[in-house]
């Protein structure tokens, strides 16, 4: 997928160009009365663009391995589409989805290139931690930069640990 091959700074510039009030998508948003660029929504869209391929790469093989006959058999036995999804597809997909989410989150926590342009770095509104680290380093505040980095590391580790524990719990009958 494109986000894997595209340098993140290029993605950030392209997304900002799309989502600013004069951009292709940003114009429509402005007409509807809301902004995308330089808002948390813009940050979320940039992170989704960069990290979604990690989820797709983990879920796609699982979907491909589920025999179509299993879904058809469930439907023949009277299962509605939502029941097929809930009882057949979801249990098979959940571990892969959690793994993809963990990879995406780990990638997104430290994302800098794609987000830096669209974030705008407005204090207490669109600041991102990787940029805050850069600001601290520019101010020769190595202790502050290190503290933020350690905090990011701890949060990432705890979340990955929780996802792995949840994944094991789901996989064991």
Short mmCIF file of C-alpha atoms in Angstrom, two decimals:
data_model
loop_
_atom_site.label_atom_id
_atom_site.label_comp_id
_atom_site.label_asym_id
_atom_site.label_seq_id
_atom_site.Cartn_x
_atom_site.Cartn_y
_atom_site.Cartn_z
CA UNK A 1 0.00 0.00 0.00
CA UNK A 2 0.99 3.56 -0.67
CA UNK A 3 1.66 4.67 2.94
CA UNK A 4 4.38 2.01 3.29
CA UNK A 5 6.25 3.30 0.24
CA UNK A 6 5.65 7.03 0.71
CA UNK A 7 8.07 9.03 2.87
CA UNK A 8 6.11 10.30 5.86
CA UNK A 9 7.09 13.93 5.27
CA UNK A 10 5.68 13.70 1.74
CA UNK A 11 2.50 12.19 3.16
CA UNK A 12 2.25 15.06 5.63
CA UNK A 13 2.66 17.69 2.94
CA UNK A 14 0.11 15.98 0.69
CA UNK A 15 -2.43 15.55 3.49
CA UNK A 16 -2.00 19.16 4.57
CA UNK A 17 -2.50 20.33 0.99
CA UNK A 18 -5.69 18.27 0.79
CA UNK A 19 -7.16 19.29 4.13
CA UNK A 20 -6.35 23.02 4.43
CA UNK A 21 -9.33 25.32 3.78
CA UNK A 22 -8.03 25.89 0.24
CA UNK A 23 -7.36 22.19 -0.38
CA UNK A 24 -9.53 19.78 -2.33
CA UNK A 25 -11.17 18.20 0.74
CA UNK A 26 -10.69 21.14 3.09
CA UNK A 27 -12.85 23.39 0.88
CA UNK A 28 -15.85 21.12 1.37
CA UNK A 29 -15.21 20.92 5.10
CA UNK A 30 -14.96 24.71 5.32
CA UNK A 31 -18.27 25.02 3.45
CA UNK A 32 -19.82 22.72 6.05
CA UNK A 33 -18.40 24.87 8.82
CA UNK A 34 -15.48 22.87 10.19
CA UNK A 35 -11.72 22.66 9.77
CA UNK A 36 -9.60 19.58 9.27
CA UNK A 37 -6.04 20.86 9.02
CA UNK A 38 -4.45 22.09 12.25
CA UNK A 39 -7.05 20.28 14.37
CA UNK A 40 -7.12 16.96 16.23
CA UNK A 41 -9.24 15.61 13.35
CA UNK A 42 -6.40 16.35 10.92
CA UNK A 43 -3.93 14.61 13.20
CA UNK A 44 -6.24 11.59 13.43
CA UNK A 45 -6.61 11.42 9.64
CA UNK A 46 -2.84 11.63 9.13
CA UNK A 47 -2.18 8.90 11.69
CA UNK A 48 -4.90 6.73 10.17
CA UNK A 49 -3.37 7.17 6.71
CA UNK A 50 0.05 6.09 7.94
CA UNK A 51 -0.99 3.27 10.29
CA UNK A 52 -4.01 1.64 8.63
CA UNK A 53 -1.82 -0.54 6.37
CA UNK A 54 -0.49 -2.29 9.50
CA UNK A 55 -4.02 -3.35 10.39
CA UNK A 56 -4.82 -4.36 6.80
CA UNK A 57 -1.64 -6.44 6.54
CA UNK A 58 -2.53 -8.44 9.64
CA UNK A 59 -6.26 -8.86 8.94
CA UNK A 60 -6.14 -9.61 5.20
CA UNK A 61 -4.46 -13.05 5.41
CA UNK A 62 -6.92 -14.17 8.09
CA UNK A 63 -9.86 -13.11 5.95
CA UNK A 64 -8.38 -14.93 2.97
CA UNK A 65 -7.98 -18.13 5.02
CA UNK A 66 -11.59 -18.30 6.21
CA UNK A 67 -13.33 -20.75 3.89
CA UNK A 68 -16.29 -19.19 2.11
CA UNK A 69 -18.10 -22.48 2.63
CA UNK A 70 -18.22 -21.88 6.39
CA UNK A 71 -20.08 -18.61 5.90
CA UNK A 72 -22.37 -20.20 3.32
CA UNK A 73 -23.11 -23.15 5.60
CA UNK A 74 -24.03 -20.80 8.44
CA UNK A 75 -26.33 -18.88 6.11
CA UNK A 76 -27.93 -22.13 4.91
CA UNK A 77 -28.56 -23.08 8.54
CA UNK A 78 -30.46 -19.83 9.03
CA UNK A 79 -27.81 -17.48 10.36
CA UNK A 80 -28.35 -13.86 9.45
CA UNK A 81 -25.38 -11.86 8.08
CA UNK A 82 -24.79 -10.17 11.44
CA UNK A 83 -24.78 -13.57 13.17
CA UNK A 84 -22.29 -14.91 10.61
CA UNK A 85 -20.06 -11.94 11.28
CA UNK A 86 -20.40 -12.17 15.06
CA UNK A 87 -19.99 -15.93 15.44
CA UNK A 88 -17.68 -16.85 12.55
CA UNK A 89 -15.73 -13.89 11.22
CA UNK A 90 -15.20 -11.83 14.37
CA UNK A 91 -13.65 -14.62 16.49
CA UNK A 92 -11.23 -15.39 13.66
CA UNK A 93 -10.42 -11.74 12.98
CA UNK A 94 -10.13 -10.39 16.52
CA UNK A 95 -6.57 -11.61 17.28
CA UNK A 96 -5.32 -10.31 13.93
CA UNK A 97 -7.14 -7.03 14.42
CA UNK A 98 -5.61 -6.60 17.89
CA UNK A 99 -2.16 -7.35 16.53
CA UNK A 100 -2.67 -4.85 13.72
CA UNK A 101 -3.91 -2.26 16.19
CA UNK A 102 -0.86 -2.82 18.40
CA UNK A 103 1.48 -2.40 15.43
CA UNK A 104 -0.41 0.68 14.24
CA UNK A 105 -0.39 2.23 17.69
CA UNK A 106 3.31 1.55 18.16
CA UNK A 107 3.96 3.17 14.78
CA UNK A 108 1.64 6.09 15.48
CA UNK A 109 3.02 7.01 18.91
CA UNK A 110 6.29 8.19 17.45
CA UNK A 111 4.98 9.41 14.09
CA UNK A 112 6.50 12.73 13.18
CA UNK A 113 6.73 13.27 9.44
CA UNK A 114 3.12 12.86 8.37
CA UNK A 115 1.68 14.68 11.38
CA UNK A 116 4.05 17.62 11.81
CA UNK A 117 2.64 19.58 8.88
CA UNK A 118 -1.05 19.00 9.58
CA UNK A 119 -0.84 19.38 13.38
CA UNK A 120 0.07 23.05 13.47
CA UNK A 121 1.66 22.69 16.94
CA UNK A 122 -0.90 24.85 18.72
CA UNK A 123 -0.25 24.66 22.48
CA UNK A 124 -2.71 22.45 24.35
CA UNK A 125 -4.67 21.85 21.14
CA UNK A 126 -2.63 20.17 18.42
CA UNK A 127 0.74 19.56 20.04
CA UNK A 128 2.19 16.13 19.39
CA UNK A 129 4.75 14.51 21.64
CA UNK A 130 7.44 13.90 18.98
CA UNK A 131 7.40 17.61 18.13
CA UNK A 132 7.45 18.52 21.81
CA UNK A 133 10.60 16.40 22.12
CA UNK A 134 12.15 18.35 19.23
CA UNK A 135 11.22 21.66 20.88
CA UNK A 136 12.79 20.50 24.15
CA UNK A 137 15.96 19.47 22.31
CA UNK A 138 16.12 22.83 20.52
CA UNK A 139 15.91 24.49 23.94
CA UNK A 140 18.70 22.22 25.25
CA UNK A 141 16.22 20.74 27.72
CA UNK A 142 17.54 17.20 27.45
CA UNK A 143 15.91 16.16 30.72
CA UNK A 144 12.48 17.26 29.47
CA UNK A 145 12.98 15.56 26.10
CA UNK A 146 14.12 12.37 27.81
CA UNK A 147 11.17 12.46 30.21
CA UNK A 148 8.69 12.73 27.34
CA UNK A 149 10.47 9.93 25.48
CA UNK A 150 10.39 7.65 28.52
CA UNK A 151 6.71 8.45 29.05
CA UNK A 152 5.96 7.53 25.42
CA UNK A 153 7.94 4.33 25.82
CA UNK A 154 6.11 3.34 29.01
CA UNK A 155 2.67 4.09 27.54
CA UNK A 156 3.49 2.10 24.40
CA UNK A 157 4.86 -0.81 26.41
CA UNK A 158 1.84 -0.93 28.74
CA UNK A 159 -0.61 -0.79 25.84
CA UNK A 160 1.24 -3.48 23.89
CA UNK A 161 1.37 -5.64 27.02
CA UNK A 162 -2.38 -5.23 27.59
CA UNK A 163 -3.14 -6.06 23.96
CA UNK A 164 -0.94 -9.16 24.11
CA UNK A 165 -2.63 -10.31 27.32
CA UNK A 166 -6.06 -9.73 25.81
CA UNK A 167 -5.02 -11.54 22.65
CA UNK A 168 -3.86 -14.59 24.64
CA UNK A 169 -7.11 -14.58 26.58
CA UNK A 170 -9.12 -14.53 23.35
CA UNK A 171 -7.04 -17.29 21.72
CA UNK A 172 -7.25 -19.72 24.65
CA UNK A 173 -10.63 -21.47 24.89
#
